[in-house]
XYZ file of C-alpha atoms in Angstrom:
457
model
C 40.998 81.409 -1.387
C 42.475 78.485 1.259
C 41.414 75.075 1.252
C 38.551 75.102 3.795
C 36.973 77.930 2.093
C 36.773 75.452 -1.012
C 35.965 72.709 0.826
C 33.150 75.109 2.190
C 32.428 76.243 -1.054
C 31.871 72.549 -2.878
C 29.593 71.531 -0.107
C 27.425 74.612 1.336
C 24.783 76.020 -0.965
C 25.767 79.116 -2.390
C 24.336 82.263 -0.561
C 21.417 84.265 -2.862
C 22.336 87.271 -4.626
C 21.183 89.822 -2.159
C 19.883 93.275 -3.378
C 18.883 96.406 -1.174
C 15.654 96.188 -1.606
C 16.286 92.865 -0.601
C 18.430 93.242 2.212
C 16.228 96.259 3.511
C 12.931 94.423 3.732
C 14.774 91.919 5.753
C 16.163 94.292 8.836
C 12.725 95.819 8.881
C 10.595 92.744 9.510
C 13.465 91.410 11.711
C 14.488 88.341 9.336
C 17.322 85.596 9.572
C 19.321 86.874 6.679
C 19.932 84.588 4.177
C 23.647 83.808 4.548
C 22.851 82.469 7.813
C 20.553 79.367 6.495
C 22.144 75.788 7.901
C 24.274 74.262 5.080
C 23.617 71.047 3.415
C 26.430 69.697 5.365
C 25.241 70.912 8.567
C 21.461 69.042 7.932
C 23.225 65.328 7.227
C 25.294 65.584 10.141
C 22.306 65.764 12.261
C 19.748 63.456 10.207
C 22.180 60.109 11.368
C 21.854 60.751 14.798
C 17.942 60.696 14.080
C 18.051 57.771 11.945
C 20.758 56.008 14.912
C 17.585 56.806 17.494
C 15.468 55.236 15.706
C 16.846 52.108 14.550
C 17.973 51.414 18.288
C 13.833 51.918 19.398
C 13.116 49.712 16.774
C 15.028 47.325 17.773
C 14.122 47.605 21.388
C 10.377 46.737 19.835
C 11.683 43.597 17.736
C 13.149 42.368 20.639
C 9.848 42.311 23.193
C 7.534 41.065 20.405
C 10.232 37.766 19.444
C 10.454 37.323 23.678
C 6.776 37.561 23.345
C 6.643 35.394 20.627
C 8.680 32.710 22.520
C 6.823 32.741 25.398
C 3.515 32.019 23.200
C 4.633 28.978 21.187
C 5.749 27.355 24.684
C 1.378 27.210 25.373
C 0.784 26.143 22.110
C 1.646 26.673 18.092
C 0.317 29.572 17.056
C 0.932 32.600 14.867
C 2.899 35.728 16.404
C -0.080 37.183 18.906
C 2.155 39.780 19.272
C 2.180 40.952 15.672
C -0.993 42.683 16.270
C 0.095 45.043 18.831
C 2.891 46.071 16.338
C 0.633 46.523 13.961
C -1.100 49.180 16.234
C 1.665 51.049 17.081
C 2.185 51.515 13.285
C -1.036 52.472 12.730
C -0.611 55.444 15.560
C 2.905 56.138 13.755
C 1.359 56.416 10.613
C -1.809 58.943 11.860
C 0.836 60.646 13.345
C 2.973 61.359 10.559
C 0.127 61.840 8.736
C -1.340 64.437 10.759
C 2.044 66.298 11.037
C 2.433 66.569 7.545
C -0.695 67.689 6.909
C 0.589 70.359 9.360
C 3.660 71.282 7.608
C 1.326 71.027 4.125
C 1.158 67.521 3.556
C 2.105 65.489 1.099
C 1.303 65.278 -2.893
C -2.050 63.890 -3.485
C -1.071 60.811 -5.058
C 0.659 59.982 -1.574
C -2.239 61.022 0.042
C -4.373 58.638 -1.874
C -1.552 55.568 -1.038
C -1.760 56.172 2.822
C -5.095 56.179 2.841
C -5.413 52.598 1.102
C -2.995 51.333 3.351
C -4.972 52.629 6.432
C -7.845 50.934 4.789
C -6.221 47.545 4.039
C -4.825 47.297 7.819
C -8.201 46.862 9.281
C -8.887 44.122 7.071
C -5.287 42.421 8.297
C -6.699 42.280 12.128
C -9.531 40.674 11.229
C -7.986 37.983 8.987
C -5.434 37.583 11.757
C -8.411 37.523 14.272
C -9.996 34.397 11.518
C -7.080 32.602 11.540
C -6.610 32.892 15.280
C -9.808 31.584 15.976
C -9.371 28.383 13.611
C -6.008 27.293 15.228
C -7.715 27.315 18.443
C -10.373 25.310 17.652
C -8.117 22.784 16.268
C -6.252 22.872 19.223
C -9.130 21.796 21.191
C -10.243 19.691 18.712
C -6.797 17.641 19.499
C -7.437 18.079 23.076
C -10.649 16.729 22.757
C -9.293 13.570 20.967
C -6.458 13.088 23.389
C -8.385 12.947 26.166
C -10.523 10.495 24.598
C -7.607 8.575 23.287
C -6.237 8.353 26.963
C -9.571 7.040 28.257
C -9.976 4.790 25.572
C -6.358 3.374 26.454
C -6.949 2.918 29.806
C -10.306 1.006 29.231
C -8.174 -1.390 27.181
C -5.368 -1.920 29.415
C -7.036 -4.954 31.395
C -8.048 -6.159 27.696
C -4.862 -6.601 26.308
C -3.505 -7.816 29.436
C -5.721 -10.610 29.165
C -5.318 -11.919 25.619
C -5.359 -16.104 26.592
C -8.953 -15.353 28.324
C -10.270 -13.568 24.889
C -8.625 -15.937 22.963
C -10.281 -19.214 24.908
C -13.655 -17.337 24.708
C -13.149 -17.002 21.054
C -12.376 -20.830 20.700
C -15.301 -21.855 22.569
C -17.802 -19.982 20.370
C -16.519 -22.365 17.587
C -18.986 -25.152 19.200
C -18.303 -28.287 20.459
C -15.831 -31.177 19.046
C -14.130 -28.123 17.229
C -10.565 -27.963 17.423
C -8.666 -24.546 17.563
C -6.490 -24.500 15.266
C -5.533 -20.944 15.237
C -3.931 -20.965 18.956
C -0.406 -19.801 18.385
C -1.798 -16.198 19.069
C 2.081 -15.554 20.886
C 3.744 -16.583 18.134
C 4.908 -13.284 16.557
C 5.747 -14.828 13.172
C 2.438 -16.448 12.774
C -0.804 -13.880 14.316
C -2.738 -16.488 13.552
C -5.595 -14.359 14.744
C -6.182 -13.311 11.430
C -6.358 -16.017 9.445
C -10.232 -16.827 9.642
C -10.704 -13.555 7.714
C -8.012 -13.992 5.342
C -9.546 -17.153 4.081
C -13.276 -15.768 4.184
C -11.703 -12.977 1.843
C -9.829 -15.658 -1.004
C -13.160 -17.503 -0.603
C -14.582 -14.807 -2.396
C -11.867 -14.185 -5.239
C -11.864 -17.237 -6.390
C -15.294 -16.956 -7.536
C -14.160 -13.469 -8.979
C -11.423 -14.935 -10.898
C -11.853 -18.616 -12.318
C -11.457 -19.469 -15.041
C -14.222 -20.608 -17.556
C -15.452 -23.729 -17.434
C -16.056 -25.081 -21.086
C -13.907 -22.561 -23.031
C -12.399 -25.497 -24.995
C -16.362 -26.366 -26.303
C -17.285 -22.718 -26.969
C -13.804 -20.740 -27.822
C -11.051 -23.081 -28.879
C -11.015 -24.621 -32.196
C -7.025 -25.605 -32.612
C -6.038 -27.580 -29.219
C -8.003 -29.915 -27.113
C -8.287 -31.181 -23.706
C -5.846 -34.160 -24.314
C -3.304 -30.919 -25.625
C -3.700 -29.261 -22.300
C -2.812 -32.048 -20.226
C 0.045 -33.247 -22.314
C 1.255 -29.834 -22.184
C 0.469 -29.383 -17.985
C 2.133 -33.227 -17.635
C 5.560 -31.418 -19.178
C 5.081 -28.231 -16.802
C 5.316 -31.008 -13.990
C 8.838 -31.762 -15.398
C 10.063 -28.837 -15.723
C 9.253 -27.663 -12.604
C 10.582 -30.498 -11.102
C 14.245 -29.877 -13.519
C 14.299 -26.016 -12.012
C 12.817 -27.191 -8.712
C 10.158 -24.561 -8.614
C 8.082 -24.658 -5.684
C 4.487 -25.876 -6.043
C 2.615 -22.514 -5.608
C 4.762 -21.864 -9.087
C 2.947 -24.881 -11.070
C -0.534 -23.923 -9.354
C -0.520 -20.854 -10.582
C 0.847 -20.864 -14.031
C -1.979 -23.577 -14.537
C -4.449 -20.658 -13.606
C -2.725 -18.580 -15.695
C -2.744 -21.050 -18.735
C -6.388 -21.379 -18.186
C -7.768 -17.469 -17.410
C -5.689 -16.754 -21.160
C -7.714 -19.878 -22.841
C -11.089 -18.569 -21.710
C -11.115 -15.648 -23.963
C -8.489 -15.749 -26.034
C -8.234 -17.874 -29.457
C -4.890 -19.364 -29.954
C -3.114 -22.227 -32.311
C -1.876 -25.197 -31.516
C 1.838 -24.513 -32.232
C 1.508 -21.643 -29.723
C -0.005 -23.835 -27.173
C 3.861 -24.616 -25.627
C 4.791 -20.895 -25.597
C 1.890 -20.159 -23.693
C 3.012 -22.752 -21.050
C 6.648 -21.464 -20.594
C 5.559 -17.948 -20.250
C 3.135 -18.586 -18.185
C 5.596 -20.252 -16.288
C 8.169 -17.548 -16.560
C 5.285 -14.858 -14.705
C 4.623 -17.682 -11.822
C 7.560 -18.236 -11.481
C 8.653 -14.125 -10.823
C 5.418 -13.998 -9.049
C 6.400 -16.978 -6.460
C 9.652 -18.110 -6.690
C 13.307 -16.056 -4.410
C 15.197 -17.108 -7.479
C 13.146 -16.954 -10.873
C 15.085 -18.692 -13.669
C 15.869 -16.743 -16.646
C 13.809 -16.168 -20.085
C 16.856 -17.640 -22.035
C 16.268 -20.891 -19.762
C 12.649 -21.211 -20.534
C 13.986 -20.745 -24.374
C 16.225 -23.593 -23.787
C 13.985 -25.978 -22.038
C 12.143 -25.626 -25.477
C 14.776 -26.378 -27.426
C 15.138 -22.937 -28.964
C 11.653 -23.352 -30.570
C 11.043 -19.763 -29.790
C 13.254 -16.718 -29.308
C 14.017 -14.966 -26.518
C 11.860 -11.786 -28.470
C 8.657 -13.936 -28.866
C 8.550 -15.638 -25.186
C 8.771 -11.771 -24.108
C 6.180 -10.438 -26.355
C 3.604 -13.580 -25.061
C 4.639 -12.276 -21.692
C 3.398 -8.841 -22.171
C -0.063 -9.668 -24.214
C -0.819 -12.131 -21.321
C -0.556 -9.877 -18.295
C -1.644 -6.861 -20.438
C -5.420 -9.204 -20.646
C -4.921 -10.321 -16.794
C -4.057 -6.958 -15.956
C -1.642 -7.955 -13.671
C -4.278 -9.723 -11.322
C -1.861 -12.465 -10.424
C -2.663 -12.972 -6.756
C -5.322 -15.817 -7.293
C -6.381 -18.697 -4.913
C -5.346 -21.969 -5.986
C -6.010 -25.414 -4.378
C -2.746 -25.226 -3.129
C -3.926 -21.916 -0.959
C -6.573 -23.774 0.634
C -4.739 -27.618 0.682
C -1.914 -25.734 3.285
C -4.871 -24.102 5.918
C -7.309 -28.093 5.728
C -4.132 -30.293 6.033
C -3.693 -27.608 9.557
C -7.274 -28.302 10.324
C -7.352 -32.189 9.145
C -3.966 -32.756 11.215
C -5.802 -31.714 14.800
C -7.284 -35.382 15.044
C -4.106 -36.695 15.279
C -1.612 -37.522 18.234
C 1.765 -36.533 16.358
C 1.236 -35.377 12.409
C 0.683 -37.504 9.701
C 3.693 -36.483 7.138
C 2.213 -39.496 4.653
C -1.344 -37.875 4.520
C 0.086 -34.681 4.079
C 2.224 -36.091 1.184
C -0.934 -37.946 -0.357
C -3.051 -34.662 -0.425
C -0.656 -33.070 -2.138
C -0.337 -35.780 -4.887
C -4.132 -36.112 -5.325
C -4.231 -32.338 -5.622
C -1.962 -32.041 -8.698
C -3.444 -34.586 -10.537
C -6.216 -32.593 -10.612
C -4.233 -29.978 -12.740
C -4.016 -32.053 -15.578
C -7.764 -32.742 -15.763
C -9.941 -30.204 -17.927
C -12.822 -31.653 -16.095
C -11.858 -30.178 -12.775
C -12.249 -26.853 -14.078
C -15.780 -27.131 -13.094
C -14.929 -27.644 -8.987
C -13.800 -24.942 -7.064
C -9.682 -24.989 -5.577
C -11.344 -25.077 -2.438
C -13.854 -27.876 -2.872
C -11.033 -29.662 -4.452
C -8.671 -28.998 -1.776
C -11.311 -30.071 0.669
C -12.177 -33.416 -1.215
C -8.591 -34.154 -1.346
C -8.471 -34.133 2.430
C -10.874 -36.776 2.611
C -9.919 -38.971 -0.172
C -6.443 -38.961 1.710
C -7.545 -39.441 5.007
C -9.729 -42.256 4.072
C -6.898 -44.536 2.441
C -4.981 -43.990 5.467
C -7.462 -45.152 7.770
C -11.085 -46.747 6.587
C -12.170 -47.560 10.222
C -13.173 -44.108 10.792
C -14.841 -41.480 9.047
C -12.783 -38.848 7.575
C -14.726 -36.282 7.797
C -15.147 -34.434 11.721
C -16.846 -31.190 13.279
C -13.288 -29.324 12.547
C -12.780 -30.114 9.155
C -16.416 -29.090 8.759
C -16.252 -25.621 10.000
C -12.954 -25.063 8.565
C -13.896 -25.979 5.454
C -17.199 -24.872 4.962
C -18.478 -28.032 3.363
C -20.562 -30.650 4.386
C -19.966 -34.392 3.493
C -22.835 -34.544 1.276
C -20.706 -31.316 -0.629
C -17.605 -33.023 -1.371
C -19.741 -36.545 -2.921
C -19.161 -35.416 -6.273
C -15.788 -34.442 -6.537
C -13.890 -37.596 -3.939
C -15.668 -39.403 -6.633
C -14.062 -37.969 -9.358
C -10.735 -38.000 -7.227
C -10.849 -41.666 -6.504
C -10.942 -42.036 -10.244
C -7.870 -40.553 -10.773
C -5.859 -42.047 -8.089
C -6.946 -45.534 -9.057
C -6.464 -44.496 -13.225
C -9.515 -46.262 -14.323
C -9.154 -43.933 -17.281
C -5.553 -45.616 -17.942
C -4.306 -42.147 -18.421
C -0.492 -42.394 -20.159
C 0.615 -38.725 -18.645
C 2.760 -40.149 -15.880
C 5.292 -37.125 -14.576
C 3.154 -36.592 -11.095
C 2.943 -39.589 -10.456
C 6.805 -40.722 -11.125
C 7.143 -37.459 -8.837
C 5.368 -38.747 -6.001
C 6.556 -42.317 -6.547
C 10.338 -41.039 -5.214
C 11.557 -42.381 -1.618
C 11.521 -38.407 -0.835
C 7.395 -38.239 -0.934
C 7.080 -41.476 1.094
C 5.549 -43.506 -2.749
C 2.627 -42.337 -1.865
C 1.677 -42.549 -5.448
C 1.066 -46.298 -5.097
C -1.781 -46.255 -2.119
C -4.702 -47.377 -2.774
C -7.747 -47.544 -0.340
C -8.509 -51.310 -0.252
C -12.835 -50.072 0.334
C -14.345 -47.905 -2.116
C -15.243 -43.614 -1.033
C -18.581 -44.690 -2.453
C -19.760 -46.224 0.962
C -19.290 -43.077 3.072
C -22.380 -41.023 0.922
């Protein structure tokens, strides 16, 4: 046997065994014979070519439906429309595979059973793409819709916001008359102004959410008094002035000091680490550069670890829960020195200087507690204004509406502040007023009004 009839031999089936009877029946009914069946060989070398054909059409198809596809997502972004026409020619593909093997004899049953629950499953694909379809047009004119809306809107406004020093003049003269405007730097892009009328209306309301009480140290404590809280405030003045902490820092660690003491029992040798932590929060609250908890442990003089001034910070804004952005008098002082300062030619840096002293005396007096930092800021104003200048009263349409108090509002507490600036009390806690008795704050600690408030009510 040569090579290519082994070769032959290891990949052609091998020929029946054929008998007479065999071979007769097959010349009388005019049979292929069986040695001349195709080999195995023979079939593969024509089931590529097939297989070549139809790769090549289906790639012909990918092609027009991604062209298709590109030409769609240029109108708008959609799914593949042209997914669904592919799906159709599948569907005649598969009937007509289906139909010519049922012609040959068809398949098993279990494959039978499998073509017909994909047949029934396509259906339900069209009309979910159909669904989906729908939606993404609607939302597509939905957007339309709004941009066309937007556009009209726009252009309505144009002639508005080209006009901003009209609006703004309008706005100024619905203030009434003798009113100053003191909000008119609307260009200013550091300042937008135009929103500070509603940023005050909304601390006007917090700091009736969050004061503090009012006669905790009658009701809650039993270990420190009044007295112990100024001495202890009077110190906080010092060291804020040794770290040079700016004022917003002392303000609020006073309301700090205070919100703890209304519901919260503590002992007089504690009373000094609740200052200095309060003082430590403040001052990460308010200040570019906070100074560290080992220099708040120093300014002590090591009366209490490092440990313990971190523990006292934690239990205090645990019970605050970290509501530290609180009005102070200082808040409101800043926006009625603006509004008190419109009366004058060129500003008043003296009265500016006064107001602030008057205002931090308060601090160290329990009794305050019961005014609110914006009445007190307001009666500060006036106090001030009125020992610079007793042939006028201090009190005018502007500072009125700014405000939101009356003259007959602020009687009781520029009362109350005229007793502290004259010290009829003969109070011995002297670090504000040392503070404000420097060349740097003009001495205003040592004016006096030479007439008595009492005469303007």
């Amino acid at each position: 046997m040569n090579r290519k009839n082994i070769t032959a031999a290891k990949y052609e089936v091998p020929p029946a065994r054929i008998t007479r009877a065999r071979a007769k029946t097959s010349s009388s009914l005019g049979g292929i014979s069986p040695s001349s069946r195709p080999s195995f060989k023979h079939e593969q070398k024509h089931a590529p070519r097939e297989n070549s054909k139809r790769a090549a059409s289906d790639e012909n198809k990918t092609s027009v439906v991604a062209t298709a596809g590109i030409h769609q997502k240029r109108k708008a972004v959609l799914k593949d429309v042209t997914n669904i026409s592919y799906e159709k020619t599948n569907i005649n593909s598969i009937s007509k595979v289906q139909t010519t093997k049922r012609a040959r004899g068809g398949p098993t049953r279990r494959k039978m059973k499998e073509g017909s629950d994909v047949l029934a499953e396509i259906p339900l694909v069209q009309e979910d793409v159909k669904t989906k379809l729908a939606e993404e047009l609607s939302k597509i004119r939905m957007v339309e819709a709004q941009e066309s809306t937007l556009t009209v809107k726009l252009e309505e406004e144009k002639p508005v916001l080209q006009d901003v020093d009209m609006i703004w003049f309008e706005l100024g003269s619905c203030k009434g008359p003798g009113i100053v405007d003191i909000d008119e730097d609307l260009k200013d892009s550091q300042m937008w102004s135009i929103y500070a009328s509603n940023i005050y209306d909304k601390i006007r309301v917090t700091e009736l959410e969050r004061r503090p009480s009012t006669d905790y140290m009658e009701k809650l404590q039993q270990d420190i008094t009044p007295n112990m809280r100024g001495v202890l405030i009077d110190w906080l003045v010092e060291v804020s002035e040794e770290y040079k902490l700016v004022p917003d820092t002392l303000y609020l660690t006073v309301n700090l000091i205070d919100r703890f003491l209304s519901q919260n029992l503590i002992e007089k040798q504690r009373l000094q680490l609740l200052g200095v932590t309060c003082m430590l929060i403040a001052s990460k609250y308010e200040e570019i550069c906070a100074p560290r908890v080992e220099e708040f442990c120093f300014i002590t003089d090591n009366t209490y670890t490092r440990g313990e001034v971190l523990k006292m910070e934690s239990e205090i804004l645990n019970f605050l829960h970290f509501h530290l952005s609180i009005p102070t008098t200082k808040s409101f002082l800043r926006r009625f020195i603006q509004a008190s300062q419109s009366s004058y030619k060129a500003p008043c840096v003296e009265m500016e200087f006064l107001a602030n002293y008057l205002a931090e005396l308060t601090l160290l007096e329990y009794s305050f507690l019961k005014f609110l930092p914006s009445l007190i800021a307001a009666s500060v104003v006036f106090l001030a204004r009125w020992t610079f200048n007793q042939s006028d009263h201090p009190w005018n349409p502007t500072l009125e509406h700014y405000t939101s108090y009356k003259t007959s509002d602020l009687k009781a507490t520029v009362l109350a502040l005229e007793d502290l600036q004259l010290n009829t009390n003969g109070c011995s806690l002297n670090a504000v007023r040392e503070k404000y008795k420097q060349q740097k704050f003009k001495c205003v600690s040592t004016l006096t009004s030479p007439k008595l408030v009492q005469t303007l009510f």
